[in-house]
Short mmCIF file of N, CA and C in Angstrom, two decimals:
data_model
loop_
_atom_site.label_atom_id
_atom_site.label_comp_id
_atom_site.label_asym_id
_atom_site.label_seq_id
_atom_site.Cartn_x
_atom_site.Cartn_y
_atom_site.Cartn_z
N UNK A 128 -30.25 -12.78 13.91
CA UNK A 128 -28.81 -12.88 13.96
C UNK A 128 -28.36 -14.01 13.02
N UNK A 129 -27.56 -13.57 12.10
CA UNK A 129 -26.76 -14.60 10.98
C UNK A 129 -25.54 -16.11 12.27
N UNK A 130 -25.93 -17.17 11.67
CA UNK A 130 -25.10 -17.73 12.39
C UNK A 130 -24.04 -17.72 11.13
N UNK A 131 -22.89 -18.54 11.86
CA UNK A 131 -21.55 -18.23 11.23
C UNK A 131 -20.57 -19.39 11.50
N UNK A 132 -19.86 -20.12 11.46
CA UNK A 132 -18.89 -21.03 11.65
C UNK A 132 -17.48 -20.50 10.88
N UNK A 133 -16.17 -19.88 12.00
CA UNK A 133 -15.15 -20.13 11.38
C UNK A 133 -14.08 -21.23 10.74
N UNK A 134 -13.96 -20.90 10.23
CA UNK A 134 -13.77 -22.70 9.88
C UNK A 134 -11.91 -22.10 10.21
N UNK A 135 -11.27 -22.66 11.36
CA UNK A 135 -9.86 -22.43 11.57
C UNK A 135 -9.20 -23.62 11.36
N UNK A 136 -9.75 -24.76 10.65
CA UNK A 136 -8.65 -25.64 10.00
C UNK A 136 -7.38 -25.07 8.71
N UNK A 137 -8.33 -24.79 8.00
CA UNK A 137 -8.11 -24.49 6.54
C UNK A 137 -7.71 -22.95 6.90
N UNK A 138 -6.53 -22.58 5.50
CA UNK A 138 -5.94 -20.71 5.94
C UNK A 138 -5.87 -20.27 4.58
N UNK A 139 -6.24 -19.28 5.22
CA UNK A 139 -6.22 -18.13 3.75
C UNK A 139 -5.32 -17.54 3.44
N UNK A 140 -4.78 -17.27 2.56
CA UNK A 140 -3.52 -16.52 2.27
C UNK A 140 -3.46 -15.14 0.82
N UNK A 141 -3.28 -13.84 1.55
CA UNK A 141 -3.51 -12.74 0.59
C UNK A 141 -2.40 -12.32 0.74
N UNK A 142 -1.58 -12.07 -0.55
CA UNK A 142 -0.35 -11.80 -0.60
C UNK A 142 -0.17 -10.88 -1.60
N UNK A 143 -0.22 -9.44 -1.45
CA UNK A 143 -0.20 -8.47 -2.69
C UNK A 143 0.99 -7.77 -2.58
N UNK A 144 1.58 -7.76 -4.06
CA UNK A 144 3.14 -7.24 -4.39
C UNK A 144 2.48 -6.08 -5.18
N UNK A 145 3.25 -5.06 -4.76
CA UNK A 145 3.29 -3.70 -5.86
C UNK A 145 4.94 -3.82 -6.73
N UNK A 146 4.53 -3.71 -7.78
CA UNK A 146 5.88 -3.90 -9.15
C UNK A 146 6.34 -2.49 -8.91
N UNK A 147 7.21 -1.97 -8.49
CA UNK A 147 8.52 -0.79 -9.35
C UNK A 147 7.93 -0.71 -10.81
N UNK A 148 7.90 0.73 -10.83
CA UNK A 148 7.04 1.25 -12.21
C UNK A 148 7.90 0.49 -13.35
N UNK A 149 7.33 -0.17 -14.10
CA UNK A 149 7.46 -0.75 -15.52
C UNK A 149 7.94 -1.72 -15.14
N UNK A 150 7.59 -2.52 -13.92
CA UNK A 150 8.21 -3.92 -13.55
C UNK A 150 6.80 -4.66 -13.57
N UNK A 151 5.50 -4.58 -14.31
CA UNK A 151 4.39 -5.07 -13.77
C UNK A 151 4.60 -6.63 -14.55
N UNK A 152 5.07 -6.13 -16.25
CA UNK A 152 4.94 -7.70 -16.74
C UNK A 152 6.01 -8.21 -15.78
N UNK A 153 6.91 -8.24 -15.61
CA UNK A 153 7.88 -9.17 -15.10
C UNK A 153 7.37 -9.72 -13.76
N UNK A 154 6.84 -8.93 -13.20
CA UNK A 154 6.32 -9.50 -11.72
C UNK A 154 5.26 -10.17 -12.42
N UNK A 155 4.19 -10.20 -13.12
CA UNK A 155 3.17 -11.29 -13.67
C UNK A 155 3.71 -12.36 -14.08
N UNK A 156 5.13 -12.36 -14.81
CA UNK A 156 5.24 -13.46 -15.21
C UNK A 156 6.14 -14.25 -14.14
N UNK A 157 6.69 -13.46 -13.57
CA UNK A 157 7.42 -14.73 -11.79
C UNK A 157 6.29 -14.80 -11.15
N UNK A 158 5.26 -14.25 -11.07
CA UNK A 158 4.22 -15.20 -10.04
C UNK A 158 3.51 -16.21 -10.73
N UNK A 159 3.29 -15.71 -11.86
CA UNK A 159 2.45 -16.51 -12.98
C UNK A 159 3.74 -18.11 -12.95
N UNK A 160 4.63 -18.07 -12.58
CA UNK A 160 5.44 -19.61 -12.86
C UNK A 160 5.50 -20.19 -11.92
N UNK A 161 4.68 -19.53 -10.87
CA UNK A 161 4.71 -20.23 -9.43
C UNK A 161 3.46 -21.55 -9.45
N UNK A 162 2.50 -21.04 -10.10
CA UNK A 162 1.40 -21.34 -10.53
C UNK A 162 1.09 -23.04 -10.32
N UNK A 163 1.56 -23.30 -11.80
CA UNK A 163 1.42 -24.96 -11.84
C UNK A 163 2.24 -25.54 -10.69
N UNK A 164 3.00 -25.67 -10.37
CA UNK A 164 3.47 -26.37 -9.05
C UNK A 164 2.74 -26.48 -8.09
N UNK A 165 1.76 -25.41 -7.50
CA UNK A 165 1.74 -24.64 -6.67
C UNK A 165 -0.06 -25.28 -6.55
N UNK A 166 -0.53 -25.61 -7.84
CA UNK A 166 -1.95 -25.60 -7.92
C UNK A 166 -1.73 -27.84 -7.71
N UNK A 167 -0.15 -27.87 -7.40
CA UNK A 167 -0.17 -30.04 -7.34
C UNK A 167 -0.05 -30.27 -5.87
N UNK A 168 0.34 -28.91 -5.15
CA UNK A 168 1.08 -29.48 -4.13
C UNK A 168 -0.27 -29.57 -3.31
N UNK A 169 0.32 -30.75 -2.58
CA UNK A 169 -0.85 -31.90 -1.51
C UNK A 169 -1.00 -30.70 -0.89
N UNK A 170 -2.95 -30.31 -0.43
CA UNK A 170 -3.08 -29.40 0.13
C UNK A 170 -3.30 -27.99 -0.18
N UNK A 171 -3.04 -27.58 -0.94
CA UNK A 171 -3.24 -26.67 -2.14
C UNK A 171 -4.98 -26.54 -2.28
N UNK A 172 -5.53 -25.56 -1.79
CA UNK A 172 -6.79 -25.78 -2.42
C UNK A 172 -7.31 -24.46 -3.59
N UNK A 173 -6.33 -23.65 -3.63
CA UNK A 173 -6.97 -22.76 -4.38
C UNK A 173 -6.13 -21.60 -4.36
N UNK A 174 -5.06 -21.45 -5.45
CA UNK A 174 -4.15 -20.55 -5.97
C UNK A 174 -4.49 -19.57 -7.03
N UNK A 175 -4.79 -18.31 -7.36
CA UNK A 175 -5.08 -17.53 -7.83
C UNK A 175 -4.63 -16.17 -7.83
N UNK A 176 -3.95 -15.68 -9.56
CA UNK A 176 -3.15 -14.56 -8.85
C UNK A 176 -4.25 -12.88 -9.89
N UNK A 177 -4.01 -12.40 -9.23
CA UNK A 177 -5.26 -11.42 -9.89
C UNK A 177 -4.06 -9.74 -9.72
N UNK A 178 -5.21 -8.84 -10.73
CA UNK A 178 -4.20 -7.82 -11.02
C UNK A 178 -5.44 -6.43 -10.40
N UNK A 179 -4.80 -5.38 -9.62
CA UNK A 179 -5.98 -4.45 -8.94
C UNK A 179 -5.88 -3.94 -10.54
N UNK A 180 -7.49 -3.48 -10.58
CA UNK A 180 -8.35 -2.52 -11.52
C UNK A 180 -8.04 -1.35 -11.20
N UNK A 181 -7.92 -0.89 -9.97
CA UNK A 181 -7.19 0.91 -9.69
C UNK A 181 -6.04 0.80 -9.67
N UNK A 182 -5.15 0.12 -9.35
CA UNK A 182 -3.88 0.08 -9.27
C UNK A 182 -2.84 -1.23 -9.97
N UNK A 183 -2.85 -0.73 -11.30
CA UNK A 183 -2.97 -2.02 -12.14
C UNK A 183 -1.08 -2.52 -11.47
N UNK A 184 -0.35 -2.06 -10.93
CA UNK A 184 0.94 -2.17 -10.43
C UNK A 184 0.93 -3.51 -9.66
N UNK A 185 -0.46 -3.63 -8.78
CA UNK A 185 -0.62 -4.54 -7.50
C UNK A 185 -1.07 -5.79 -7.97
N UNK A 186 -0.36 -6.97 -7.84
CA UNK A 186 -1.03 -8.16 -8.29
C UNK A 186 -0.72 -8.96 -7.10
N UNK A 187 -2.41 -9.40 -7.23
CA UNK A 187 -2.52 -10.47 -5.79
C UNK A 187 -2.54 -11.90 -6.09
N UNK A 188 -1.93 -12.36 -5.31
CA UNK A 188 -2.61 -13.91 -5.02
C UNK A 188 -3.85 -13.94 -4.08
N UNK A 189 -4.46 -15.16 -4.31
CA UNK A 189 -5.83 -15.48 -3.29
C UNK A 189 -5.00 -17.12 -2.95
N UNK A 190 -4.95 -17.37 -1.69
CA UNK A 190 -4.84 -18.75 -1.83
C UNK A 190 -5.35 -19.20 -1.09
N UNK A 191 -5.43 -20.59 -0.78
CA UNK A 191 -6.30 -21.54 0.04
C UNK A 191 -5.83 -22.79 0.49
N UNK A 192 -5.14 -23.45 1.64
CA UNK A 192 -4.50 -24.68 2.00
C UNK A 192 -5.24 -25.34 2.99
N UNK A 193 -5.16 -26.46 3.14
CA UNK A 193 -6.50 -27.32 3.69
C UNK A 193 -5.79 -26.92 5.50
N UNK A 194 -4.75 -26.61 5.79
CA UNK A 194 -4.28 -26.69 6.75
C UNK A 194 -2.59 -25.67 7.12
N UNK A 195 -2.28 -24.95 8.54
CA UNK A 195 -0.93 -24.28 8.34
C UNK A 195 0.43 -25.19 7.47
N UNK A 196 -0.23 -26.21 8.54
CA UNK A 196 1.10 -27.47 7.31
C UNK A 196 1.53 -27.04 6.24
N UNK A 197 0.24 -27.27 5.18
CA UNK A 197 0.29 -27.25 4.08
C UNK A 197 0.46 -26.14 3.70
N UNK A 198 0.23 -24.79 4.45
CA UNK A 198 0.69 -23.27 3.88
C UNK A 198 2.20 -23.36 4.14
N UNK A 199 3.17 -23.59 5.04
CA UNK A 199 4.20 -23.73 5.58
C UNK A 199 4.77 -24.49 4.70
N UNK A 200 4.55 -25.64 4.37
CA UNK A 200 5.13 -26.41 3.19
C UNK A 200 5.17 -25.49 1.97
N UNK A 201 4.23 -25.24 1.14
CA UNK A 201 4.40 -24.53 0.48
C UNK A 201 5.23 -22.99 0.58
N UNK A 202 5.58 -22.37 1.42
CA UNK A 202 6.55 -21.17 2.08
C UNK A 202 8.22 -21.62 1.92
N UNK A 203 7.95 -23.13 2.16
CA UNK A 203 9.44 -23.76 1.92
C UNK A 203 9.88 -24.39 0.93
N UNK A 204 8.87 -23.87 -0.32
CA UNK A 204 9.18 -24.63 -1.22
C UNK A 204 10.63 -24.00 -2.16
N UNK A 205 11.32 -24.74 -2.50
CA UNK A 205 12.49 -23.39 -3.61
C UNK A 205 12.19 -22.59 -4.19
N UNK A 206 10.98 -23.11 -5.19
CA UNK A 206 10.71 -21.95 -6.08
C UNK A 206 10.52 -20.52 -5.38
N UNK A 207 9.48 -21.26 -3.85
CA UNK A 207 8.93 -19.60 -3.09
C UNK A 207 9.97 -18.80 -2.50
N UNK A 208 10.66 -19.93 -2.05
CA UNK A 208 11.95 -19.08 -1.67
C UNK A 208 13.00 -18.25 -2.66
N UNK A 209 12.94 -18.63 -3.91
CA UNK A 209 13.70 -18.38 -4.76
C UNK A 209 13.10 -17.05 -5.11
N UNK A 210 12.04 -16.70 -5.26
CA UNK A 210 10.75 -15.63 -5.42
C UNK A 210 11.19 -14.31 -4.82
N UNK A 211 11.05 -14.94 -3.32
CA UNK A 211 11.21 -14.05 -2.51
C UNK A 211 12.81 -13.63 -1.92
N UNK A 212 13.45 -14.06 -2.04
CA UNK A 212 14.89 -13.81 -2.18
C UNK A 212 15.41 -13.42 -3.68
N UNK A 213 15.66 -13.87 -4.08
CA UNK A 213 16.34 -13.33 -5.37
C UNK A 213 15.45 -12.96 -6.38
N UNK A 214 14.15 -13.51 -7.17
CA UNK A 214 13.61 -12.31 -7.75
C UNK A 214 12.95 -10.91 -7.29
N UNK A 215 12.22 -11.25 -6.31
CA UNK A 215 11.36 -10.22 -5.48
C UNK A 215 12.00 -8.78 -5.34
N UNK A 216 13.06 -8.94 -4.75
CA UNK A 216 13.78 -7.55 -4.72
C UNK A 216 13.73 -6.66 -5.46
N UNK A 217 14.01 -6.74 -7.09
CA UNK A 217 14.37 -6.45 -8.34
C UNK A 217 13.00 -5.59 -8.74
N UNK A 218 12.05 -6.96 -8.55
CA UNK A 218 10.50 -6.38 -8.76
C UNK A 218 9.85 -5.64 -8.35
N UNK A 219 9.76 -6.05 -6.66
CA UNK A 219 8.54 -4.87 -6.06
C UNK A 219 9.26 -4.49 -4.97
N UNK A 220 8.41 -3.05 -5.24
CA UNK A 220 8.46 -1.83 -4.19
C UNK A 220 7.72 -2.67 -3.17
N UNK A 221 6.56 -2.89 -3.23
CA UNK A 221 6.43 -3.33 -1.32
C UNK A 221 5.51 -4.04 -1.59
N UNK A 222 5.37 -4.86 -0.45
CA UNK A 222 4.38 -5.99 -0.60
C UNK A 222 3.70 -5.97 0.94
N UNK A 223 2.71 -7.25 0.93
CA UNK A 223 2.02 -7.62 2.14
C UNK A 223 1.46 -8.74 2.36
N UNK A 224 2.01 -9.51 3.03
CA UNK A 224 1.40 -11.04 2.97
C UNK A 224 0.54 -10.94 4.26
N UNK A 225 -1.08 -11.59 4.68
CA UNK A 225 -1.72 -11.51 5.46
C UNK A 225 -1.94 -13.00 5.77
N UNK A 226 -2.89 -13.69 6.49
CA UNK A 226 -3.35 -15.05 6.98
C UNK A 226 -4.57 -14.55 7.44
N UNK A 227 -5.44 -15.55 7.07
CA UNK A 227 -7.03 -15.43 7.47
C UNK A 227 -7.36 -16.83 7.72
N UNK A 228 -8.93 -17.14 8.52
CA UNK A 228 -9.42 -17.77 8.29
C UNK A 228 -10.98 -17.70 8.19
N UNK A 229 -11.60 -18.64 7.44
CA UNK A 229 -12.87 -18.21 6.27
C UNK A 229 -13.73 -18.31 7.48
N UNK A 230 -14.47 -17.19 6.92
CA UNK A 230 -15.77 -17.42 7.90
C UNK A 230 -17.22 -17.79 6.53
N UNK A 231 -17.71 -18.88 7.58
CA UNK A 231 -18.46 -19.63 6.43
C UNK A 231 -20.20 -19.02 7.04
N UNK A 232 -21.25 -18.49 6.21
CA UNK A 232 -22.27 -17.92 7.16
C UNK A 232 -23.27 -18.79 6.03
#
């Protein structure tokens, strides 16, 4: 039997937007400006936004915050809010934000 430790300090965050057909650059480039801010803020451990290989429409983030705090802080930041209120709409057909936490084996 594999041992395992969840580690429920630290949260994961998978957040995949599907773009409205011919909205893909524009949604790359509003997540893509979320980026540098996003990779200073205290807590921040690991921001990454990636594009599906079958469904080149879907671009994910991977992220990583040492703690909910610090995911929550970042949720309230303007820019995210600004994202998700006023650009988001425009951009994507549908999205899905999830929360995890890592299981370390």
């Amino acid at each position: 039997m594999t041992n395992y430790v969840i580690n429920r300090r630290q949260l994961v965050c998978v957040a995949s937007f599907l773009a409205f057909p011919g909205k893909e650059e524009a949604l790359i480039e509003a997540l893509g400006a979320l980026i540098p801010d996003t990779r200073r803020e205290v807590g921040c451990i690991r921001y990454e936004l990636n594009q599906s290989r079958d469904e080149p429409g879907r671009i994910t983030f991977i992220e990583k915050f040492v703690d909910v705090e610090a995911f929550d802080s970042h949720c309230a930041k303007d820019a995210i809010q600004h994202y998700f209120h006023q650009q988001m709409p425009e951009l994507v057909e549908s999205f899905k934000v999830e929360t995890y936490h890592e299981i370390i084996v």
